[in-house]
Amino acid sequence: MSTRTRIELGRREDLGGDCANCFGLCCTALAFSRSVDFPVDKAAGDPCVNLDDENSCRIHPQLRASGYKGCTVFDCFGAGQKVSRHTFEGRSWRDDTATRDGMFAVFPLMRRLHELLWYLDVAAALPVESELRDRVGREFDRVNALTLGQPDDLLTLDIDSQFEHARPLLLEASAVVRATRVSGTVPRWARPGTDRVGVDLRGCDLRGADLRGGLLIAADLRGADLRWCDVLGLDLRDANLSDADLSAAIYLTQVQVNGATGNAGTKLPAGFDRPRHWLGAAPRGPRGPAA
């Protein structure tokens, strides 16, 4: 096992899955149902049949071919190693029933907190005035402090309220940046909550657009420009991002990238992994589950 535990959680490099320092929590704590993403049903708390005794996946290189597409999309935002190495101090769910029950209950809550930390970290890195950046930084520190709590404290948290508390800052930071980078040709439909499922959007100029919470499932975005586009919560499952530019997309996550398709010409922000299933993509590194 790797000795790198990445549990102090500073900034973005700590907000991605470190599977070598996790007790396979995404393979145990979470439920999934038979669908196009999974070939079988699994109840929350039951170990996946593909999880071995060393908390590794037996079919990791063949997940998609075996019908486990959902596993290749998932990212815990660093919550797995946080719960495994910090919250439960290296105790495994295999050790005793109390640890098992507590760990499985805390993990999904921690994942959402870490997702919020990801968005706040993105906001803090945006080119905004120092006063706004300081407010975002203080919110990051406040949420991060919550993730350091004891299991019982974490279980009492209202995670939705934590997102609501941070939401105004995220919106403000995005708006400030987009106001100076909006394209003069942004289409009129490009607004929060837009539904463009399966639509041909090849070459579309979406610079500075606000697509928060929208649906672009299976949309054709080949060659589209999404720089400085707010994509928080945008559903990009099966969207074609070949040769698209997402290098400065605001609030983009690895989960969104993993759920889409692309190629070697797709431009991603620094630090993002190019999924294996993308045509011509380089193999993914050791950080996080393969896609």
mmCIF file of C-alpha atoms in Angstrom:
data_model
loop_
_atom_site.group_PDB
_atom_site.id
_atom_site.type_symbol
_atom_site.label_atom_id
_atom_site.label_comp_id
_atom_site.label_asym_id
_atom_site.label_seq_id
_atom_site.Cartn_x
_atom_site.Cartn_y
_atom_site.Cartn_z
ATOM 1 C CA MET A 1 0.000 0.000 0.000
ATOM 2 C CA SER A 2 1.137 3.500 -0.756
ATOM 3 C CA THR A 3 2.366 5.567 2.184
ATOM 4 C CA ARG A 4 0.857 8.737 0.752
ATOM 5 C CA THR A 5 -2.311 9.398 2.698
ATOM 6 C CA ARG A 6 -3.400 12.836 1.453
ATOM 7 C CA ILE A 7 -5.764 13.402 4.380
ATOM 8 C CA GLU A 8 -4.829 16.900 5.503
ATOM 9 C CA LEU A 9 -6.631 18.238 2.447
ATOM 10 C CA GLY A 10 -5.167 21.464 1.329
ATOM 11 C CA ARG A 11 -6.243 22.158 -2.232
ATOM 12 C CA ARG A 12 -7.112 20.492 -5.490
ATOM 13 C CA GLU A 13 -4.439 17.794 -5.510
ATOM 14 C CA ASP A 14 -6.078 16.383 -2.372
ATOM 15 C CA LEU A 15 -9.592 16.435 -3.764
ATOM 16 C CA GLY A 16 -9.356 13.375 -5.967
ATOM 17 C CA GLY A 17 -9.584 9.701 -5.126
ATOM 18 C CA ASP A 18 -6.502 7.994 -3.690
ATOM 19 C CA CYS A 19 -7.659 4.382 -3.926
ATOM 20 C CA ALA A 20 -4.494 2.931 -2.420
ATOM 21 C CA ASN A 21 -5.341 4.637 0.857
ATOM 22 C CA CYS A 22 -9.051 3.814 0.914
ATOM 23 C CA PHE A 23 -10.771 0.663 2.130
ATOM 24 C CA GLY A 24 -12.797 0.274 -1.052
ATOM 25 C CA LEU A 25 -15.616 2.453 0.263
ATOM 26 C CA CYS A 26 -17.118 3.220 -3.139
ATOM 27 C CA CYS A 27 -17.281 -0.550 -3.700
ATOM 28 C CA THR A 28 -19.012 -1.240 -0.386
ATOM 29 C CA ALA A 29 -20.873 1.715 1.135
ATOM 30 C CA LEU A 30 -22.898 2.697 -1.921
ATOM 31 C CA ALA A 31 -25.821 0.944 -3.581
ATOM 32 C CA PHE A 32 -26.334 0.451 -7.300
ATOM 33 C CA SER A 33 -29.069 -1.059 -9.419
ATOM 34 C CA ARG A 34 -28.983 -3.151 -12.556
ATOM 35 C CA SER A 35 -28.986 -0.724 -15.457
ATOM 36 C CA VAL A 36 -26.865 0.382 -18.387
ATOM 37 C CA ASP A 37 -24.270 1.370 -15.768
ATOM 38 C CA PHE A 38 -24.240 -1.843 -13.718
ATOM 39 C CA PRO A 39 -24.995 -5.472 -14.611
ATOM 40 C CA VAL A 40 -26.338 -6.432 -11.159
ATOM 41 C CA ASP A 41 -28.065 -5.002 -8.094
ATOM 42 C CA LYS A 42 -26.005 -4.224 -4.992
ATOM 43 C CA ALA A 43 -27.346 -3.008 -1.668
ATOM 44 C CA ALA A 44 -25.602 -0.259 0.305
ATOM 45 C CA GLY A 45 -23.175 -1.852 2.750
ATOM 46 C CA ASP A 46 -22.657 -5.019 0.701
ATOM 47 C CA PRO A 47 -19.181 -5.406 -0.816
ATOM 48 C CA CYS A 48 -19.142 -5.607 -4.586
ATOM 49 C CA VAL A 49 -18.510 -9.146 -5.811
ATOM 50 C CA ASN A 50 -15.440 -7.828 -7.638
ATOM 51 C CA LEU A 51 -13.758 -6.435 -4.499
ATOM 52 C CA ASP A 52 -10.869 -8.585 -3.305
ATOM 53 C CA ASP A 53 -9.478 -8.967 0.222
ATOM 54 C CA GLU A 54 -6.953 -6.175 -0.410
ATOM 55 C CA ASN A 55 -9.700 -3.666 -1.265
ATOM 56 C CA SER A 56 -8.833 -3.742 -4.955
ATOM 57 C CA CYS A 57 -11.083 -4.401 -7.925
ATOM 58 C CA ARG A 58 -10.528 -7.761 -9.585
ATOM 59 C CA ILE A 59 -11.772 -6.513 -12.964
ATOM 60 C CA HIS A 60 -10.447 -2.961 -12.824
ATOM 61 C CA PRO A 61 -9.037 -2.873 -16.392
ATOM 62 C CA GLN A 62 -12.216 -4.449 -17.791
ATOM 63 C CA LEU A 63 -14.892 -2.507 -15.906
ATOM 64 C CA ARG A 64 -16.638 -1.067 -18.965
ATOM 65 C CA ALA A 65 -16.374 -4.292 -20.924
ATOM 66 C CA SER A 66 -17.909 -6.108 -17.940
ATOM 67 C CA GLY A 67 -20.877 -3.755 -17.714
ATOM 68 C CA TYR A 68 -19.651 -1.625 -14.807
ATOM 69 C CA LYS A 69 -19.667 1.671 -16.651
ATOM 70 C CA GLY A 70 -20.900 3.461 -13.520
ATOM 71 C CA CYS A 71 -17.693 2.604 -11.676
ATOM 72 C CA THR A 72 -15.598 4.279 -14.352
ATOM 73 C CA VAL A 73 -17.526 7.532 -14.010
ATOM 74 C CA PHE A 74 -17.445 7.774 -10.216
ATOM 75 C CA ASP A 75 -15.038 9.999 -8.288
ATOM 76 C CA CYS A 76 -15.119 10.356 -4.502
ATOM 77 C CA PHE A 77 -13.408 13.793 -4.526
ATOM 78 C CA GLY A 78 -10.919 12.433 -1.980
ATOM 79 C CA ALA A 79 -13.556 11.396 0.552
ATOM 80 C CA GLY A 80 -12.482 7.744 0.496
ATOM 81 C CA GLN A 81 -9.015 8.280 1.883
ATOM 82 C CA LYS A 82 -10.290 10.989 4.246
ATOM 83 C CA VAL A 83 -12.804 8.656 5.887
ATOM 84 C CA SER A 84 -10.398 5.707 5.860
ATOM 85 C CA ARG A 85 -7.284 7.441 7.168
ATOM 86 C CA HIS A 86 -8.552 10.408 9.130
ATOM 87 C CA THR A 87 -12.126 9.972 10.315
ATOM 88 C CA PHE A 88 -11.616 6.346 11.306
ATOM 89 C CA GLU A 89 -7.854 6.605 11.846
ATOM 90 C CA GLY A 90 -6.915 3.677 9.633
ATOM 91 C CA ARG A 91 -9.490 1.232 10.989
ATOM 92 C CA SER A 92 -11.140 -0.822 8.263
ATOM 93 C CA TRP A 93 -14.811 -1.651 7.944
ATOM 94 C CA ARG A 94 -13.614 -5.247 8.050
ATOM 95 C CA ASP A 95 -12.470 -4.821 11.679
ATOM 96 C CA ASP A 96 -15.808 -4.677 13.512
ATOM 97 C CA THR A 97 -19.506 -3.994 13.027
ATOM 98 C CA ALA A 98 -19.468 -0.551 14.665
ATOM 99 C CA THR A 99 -16.687 0.671 12.381
ATOM 100 C CA ARG A 100 -18.445 -0.824 9.381
ATOM 101 C CA ASP A 101 -21.781 0.843 10.087
ATOM 102 C CA GLY A 102 -20.245 4.196 10.958
ATOM 103 C CA MET A 103 -17.870 4.277 8.014
ATOM 104 C CA PHE A 104 -20.538 3.370 5.491
ATOM 105 C CA ALA A 105 -22.874 6.059 6.892
ATOM 106 C CA VAL A 106 -20.215 8.777 6.898
ATOM 107 C CA PHE A 107 -18.709 8.143 3.459
ATOM 108 C CA PRO A 108 -21.546 9.523 1.264
ATOM 109 C CA LEU A 109 -21.784 12.612 3.479
ATOM 110 C CA MET A 110 -18.038 13.185 3.281
ATOM 111 C CA ARG A 111 -18.132 12.818 -0.481
ATOM 112 C CA ARG A 112 -20.646 15.637 -0.795
ATOM 113 C CA LEU A 113 -18.600 17.853 1.501
ATOM 114 C CA HIS A 114 -15.525 17.169 -0.592
ATOM 115 C CA GLU A 115 -17.445 17.935 -3.752
ATOM 116 C CA LEU A 116 -18.318 21.305 -2.218
ATOM 117 C CA LEU A 117 -14.654 21.824 -1.367
ATOM 118 C CA TRP A 118 -13.836 21.171 -5.031
ATOM 119 C CA TYR A 119 -16.184 23.928 -6.188
ATOM 120 C CA LEU A 120 -14.858 26.347 -3.586
ATOM 121 C CA ASP A 121 -11.298 25.563 -4.600
ATOM 122 C CA VAL A 122 -12.166 26.313 -8.224
ATOM 123 C CA ALA A 123 -13.784 29.600 -7.183
ATOM 124 C CA ALA A 124 -10.730 30.564 -5.151
ATOM 125 C CA ALA A 125 -8.510 30.084 -8.209
ATOM 126 C CA LEU A 126 -10.634 32.275 -10.495
ATOM 127 C CA PRO A 127 -9.322 35.721 -11.503
ATOM 128 C CA VAL A 128 -11.477 37.735 -9.084
ATOM 129 C CA GLU A 129 -10.661 40.599 -6.759
ATOM 130 C CA SER A 130 -8.849 39.756 -3.529
ATOM 131 C CA GLU A 131 -11.807 40.559 -1.267
ATOM 132 C CA LEU A 132 -14.021 37.980 -2.996
ATOM 133 C CA ARG A 133 -11.194 35.473 -3.106
ATOM 134 C CA ASP A 134 -10.688 35.909 0.645
ATOM 135 C CA ARG A 135 -14.376 35.264 1.307
ATOM 136 C CA VAL A 136 -14.245 32.109 -0.792
ATOM 137 C CA GLY A 137 -11.108 31.017 1.055
ATOM 138 C CA ARG A 138 -12.790 31.469 4.423
ATOM 139 C CA GLU A 139 -15.745 29.388 3.249
ATOM 140 C CA PHE A 140 -13.363 26.676 2.045
ATOM 141 C CA ASP A 141 -11.715 26.628 5.461
ATOM 142 C CA ARG A 142 -15.089 26.474 7.209
ATOM 143 C CA VAL A 143 -16.253 23.473 5.174
ATOM 144 C CA ASN A 144 -12.869 21.792 5.467
ATOM 145 C CA ALA A 145 -13.087 22.109 9.256
ATOM 146 C CA LEU A 146 -16.400 20.231 9.136
ATOM 147 C CA THR A 147 -14.733 17.334 7.309
ATOM 148 C CA LEU A 148 -12.278 16.976 10.192
ATOM 149 C CA GLY A 149 -15.030 16.227 12.693
ATOM 150 C CA GLN A 150 -15.748 12.990 14.482
ATOM 151 C CA PRO A 151 -18.109 10.449 12.901
ATOM 152 C CA ASP A 152 -21.014 11.359 15.168
ATOM 153 C CA ASP A 153 -20.562 15.060 14.365
ATOM 154 C CA LEU A 154 -20.529 14.375 10.635
ATOM 155 C CA LEU A 155 -23.723 12.334 10.854
ATOM 156 C CA THR A 156 -25.599 15.295 12.333
ATOM 157 C CA LEU A 157 -24.707 17.669 9.493
ATOM 158 C CA ASP A 158 -27.322 18.964 7.071
ATOM 159 C CA ILE A 159 -25.253 18.717 3.901
ATOM 160 C CA ASP A 160 -27.832 20.502 1.750
ATOM 161 C CA SER A 161 -27.612 23.533 4.026
ATOM 162 C CA GLN A 162 -23.832 23.570 3.608
ATOM 163 C CA PHE A 163 -24.260 23.822 -0.162
ATOM 164 C CA GLU A 164 -26.857 26.567 0.266
ATOM 165 C CA HIS A 165 -24.484 28.502 2.502
ATOM 166 C CA ALA A 166 -21.735 28.389 -0.127
ATOM 167 C CA ARG A 167 -23.963 28.839 -3.173
ATOM 168 C CA PRO A 168 -24.006 32.689 -3.231
ATOM 169 C CA LEU A 169 -20.207 32.811 -3.260
ATOM 170 C CA LEU A 170 -19.964 30.287 -6.063
ATOM 171 C CA LEU A 171 -22.492 32.196 -8.145
ATOM 172 C CA GLU A 172 -20.815 35.533 -7.467
ATOM 173 C CA ALA A 173 -17.354 34.326 -8.423
ATOM 174 C CA SER A 174 -18.670 32.759 -11.629
ATOM 175 C CA ALA A 175 -20.643 35.857 -12.595
ATOM 176 C CA VAL A 176 -17.702 38.198 -12.045
ATOM 177 C CA VAL A 177 -15.438 36.153 -14.287
ATOM 178 C CA ARG A 178 -17.976 35.420 -17.014
ATOM 179 C CA ALA A 179 -18.964 39.088 -17.295
ATOM 180 C CA THR A 180 -15.575 39.885 -18.802
ATOM 181 C CA ARG A 181 -15.275 36.801 -20.985
ATOM 182 C CA VAL A 182 -18.693 36.263 -22.497
ATOM 183 C CA SER A 183 -18.720 35.687 -26.232
ATOM 184 C CA GLY A 184 -20.753 37.992 -28.408
ATOM 185 C CA THR A 185 -22.291 34.944 -30.088
ATOM 186 C CA VAL A 186 -23.532 32.962 -27.066
ATOM 187 C CA PRO A 187 -26.831 31.381 -28.190
ATOM 188 C CA ARG A 188 -30.021 32.553 -26.508
ATOM 189 C CA TRP A 189 -30.807 29.060 -25.206
ATOM 190 C CA ALA A 190 -27.569 28.967 -23.194
ATOM 191 C CA ARG A 191 -28.929 29.605 -19.718
ATOM 192 C CA PRO A 192 -29.193 27.751 -16.382
ATOM 193 C CA GLY A 193 -31.258 24.572 -16.546
ATOM 194 C CA THR A 194 -31.232 24.399 -20.332
ATOM 195 C CA ASP A 195 -32.311 21.102 -21.886
ATOM 196 C CA ARG A 196 -30.389 20.233 -25.042
ATOM 197 C CA VAL A 197 -30.383 16.451 -24.748
ATOM 198 C CA GLY A 198 -28.989 14.873 -27.914
ATOM 199 C CA VAL A 199 -28.798 18.191 -29.778
ATOM 200 C CA ASP A 200 -26.169 18.914 -32.424
ATOM 201 C CA LEU A 201 -24.007 21.687 -30.915
ATOM 202 C CA ARG A 202 -20.879 21.144 -32.969
ATOM 203 C CA GLY A 203 -18.565 24.151 -32.940
ATOM 204 C CA CYS A 204 -20.875 26.114 -30.646
ATOM 205 C CA ASP A 205 -19.283 29.150 -28.976
ATOM 206 C CA LEU A 206 -20.310 28.924 -25.322
ATOM 207 C CA ARG A 207 -17.630 31.135 -23.821
ATOM 208 C CA GLY A 208 -18.927 32.813 -20.687
ATOM 209 C CA ALA A 209 -22.321 31.096 -20.828
ATOM 210 C CA ASP A 210 -24.119 29.949 -17.680
ATOM 211 C CA LEU A 211 -25.261 26.349 -18.115
ATOM 212 C CA ARG A 212 -25.629 25.467 -14.424
ATOM 213 C CA GLY A 213 -27.891 22.481 -13.832
ATOM 214 C CA GLY A 214 -28.554 21.967 -17.526
ATOM 215 C CA LEU A 215 -28.919 18.795 -19.563
ATOM 216 C CA LEU A 216 -26.544 18.135 -22.444
ATOM 217 C CA ILE A 217 -26.855 14.353 -22.286
ATOM 218 C CA ALA A 218 -25.612 12.786 -25.534
ATOM 219 C CA ALA A 219 -25.241 16.251 -27.092
ATOM 220 C CA ASP A 220 -22.747 16.613 -29.931
ATOM 221 C CA LEU A 221 -20.233 19.193 -28.659
ATOM 222 C CA ARG A 222 -17.416 18.375 -31.031
ATOM 223 C CA GLY A 223 -15.198 21.421 -31.424
ATOM 224 C CA ALA A 224 -17.325 23.516 -29.041
ATOM 225 C CA ASP A 225 -15.697 26.266 -26.965
ATOM 226 C CA LEU A 226 -16.697 26.049 -23.282
ATOM 227 C CA ARG A 227 -13.993 28.252 -21.826
ATOM 228 C CA TRP A 228 -15.250 30.314 -18.874
ATOM 229 C CA CYS A 229 -18.598 28.549 -19.164
ATOM 230 C CA ASP A 230 -20.256 27.752 -15.812
ATOM 231 C CA VAL A 231 -20.914 24.001 -15.910
ATOM 232 C CA LEU A 232 -21.774 23.417 -12.245
ATOM 233 C CA GLY A 233 -24.151 20.449 -12.199
ATOM 234 C CA LEU A 234 -24.325 20.308 -16.003
ATOM 235 C CA ASP A 235 -25.170 16.754 -17.092
ATOM 236 C CA LEU A 236 -22.684 15.756 -19.795
ATOM 237 C CA ARG A 237 -23.298 12.020 -19.779
ATOM 238 C CA ASP A 238 -22.437 10.544 -23.184
ATOM 239 C CA ALA A 239 -21.891 14.012 -24.646
ATOM 240 C CA ASN A 240 -19.285 14.050 -27.419
ATOM 241 C CA LEU A 241 -16.507 16.439 -26.365
ATOM 242 C CA SER A 242 -14.060 15.529 -29.116
ATOM 243 C CA ASP A 243 -11.827 18.519 -29.922
ATOM 244 C CA ALA A 244 -13.878 20.698 -27.544
ATOM 245 C CA ASP A 245 -12.147 23.273 -25.344
ATOM 246 C CA LEU A 246 -12.960 22.919 -21.644
ATOM 247 C CA SER A 247 -9.584 24.189 -20.477
ATOM 248 C CA ALA A 248 -11.146 27.021 -18.464
ATOM 249 C CA ALA A 249 -14.654 25.626 -17.838
ATOM 250 C CA ILE A 250 -15.859 26.841 -14.438
ATOM 251 C CA TYR A 251 -16.703 24.187 -11.810
ATOM 252 C CA LEU A 252 -15.977 21.286 -14.158
ATOM 253 C CA THR A 253 -15.433 17.988 -12.324
ATOM 254 C CA GLN A 254 -13.704 14.747 -13.192
ATOM 255 C CA VAL A 255 -17.079 13.006 -12.874
ATOM 256 C CA GLN A 256 -18.474 15.096 -15.737
ATOM 257 C CA VAL A 257 -15.431 14.351 -17.872
ATOM 258 C CA ASN A 258 -15.593 10.629 -17.088
ATOM 259 C CA GLY A 259 -19.247 10.473 -18.075
ATOM 260 C CA ALA A 260 -18.669 12.048 -21.479
ATOM 261 C CA THR A 261 -16.720 10.902 -24.519
ATOM 262 C CA GLY A 262 -13.827 12.757 -26.091
ATOM 263 C CA ASN A 263 -10.500 12.339 -27.804
ATOM 264 C CA ALA A 264 -6.878 13.383 -27.648
ATOM 265 C CA GLY A 265 -7.874 16.791 -29.011
ATOM 266 C CA THR A 266 -10.220 17.608 -26.125
ATOM 267 C CA LYS A 267 -8.708 20.374 -24.003
ATOM 268 C CA LEU A 268 -9.106 19.845 -20.265
ATOM 269 C CA PRO A 269 -8.053 21.977 -17.284
ATOM 270 C CA ALA A 270 -4.664 21.277 -15.713
ATOM 271 C CA GLY A 271 -4.728 18.317 -13.339
ATOM 272 C CA PHE A 272 -7.613 16.490 -15.017
ATOM 273 C CA ASP A 273 -7.265 12.882 -16.150
ATOM 274 C CA ARG A 274 -8.163 11.907 -19.698
ATOM 275 C CA PRO A 275 -10.432 8.831 -19.412
ATOM 276 C CA ARG A 276 -9.278 5.560 -20.911
ATOM 277 C CA HIS A 277 -12.443 5.073 -22.902
ATOM 278 C CA TRP A 278 -11.801 8.217 -24.913
ATOM 279 C CA LEU A 279 -10.558 7.316 -28.368
ATOM 280 C CA GLY A 280 -6.813 7.838 -28.568
ATOM 281 C CA ALA A 281 -6.524 8.767 -24.897
ATOM 282 C CA ALA A 282 -3.431 7.945 -22.903
ATOM 283 C CA PRO A 283 -3.849 5.423 -20.048
ATOM 284 C CA ARG A 284 -5.037 6.951 -16.806
ATOM 285 C CA GLY A 285 -2.547 7.274 -13.973
ATOM 286 C CA PRO A 286 -2.777 5.666 -10.546
ATOM 287 C CA ARG A 287 -5.019 8.385 -9.060
ATOM 288 C CA GLY A 288 -8.630 7.257 -8.837
ATOM 289 C CA PRO A 289 -10.567 4.536 -10.633
ATOM 290 C CA ALA A 290 -9.885 3.959 -14.272
ATOM 291 C CA ALA A 291 -12.433 5.157 -16.768
#
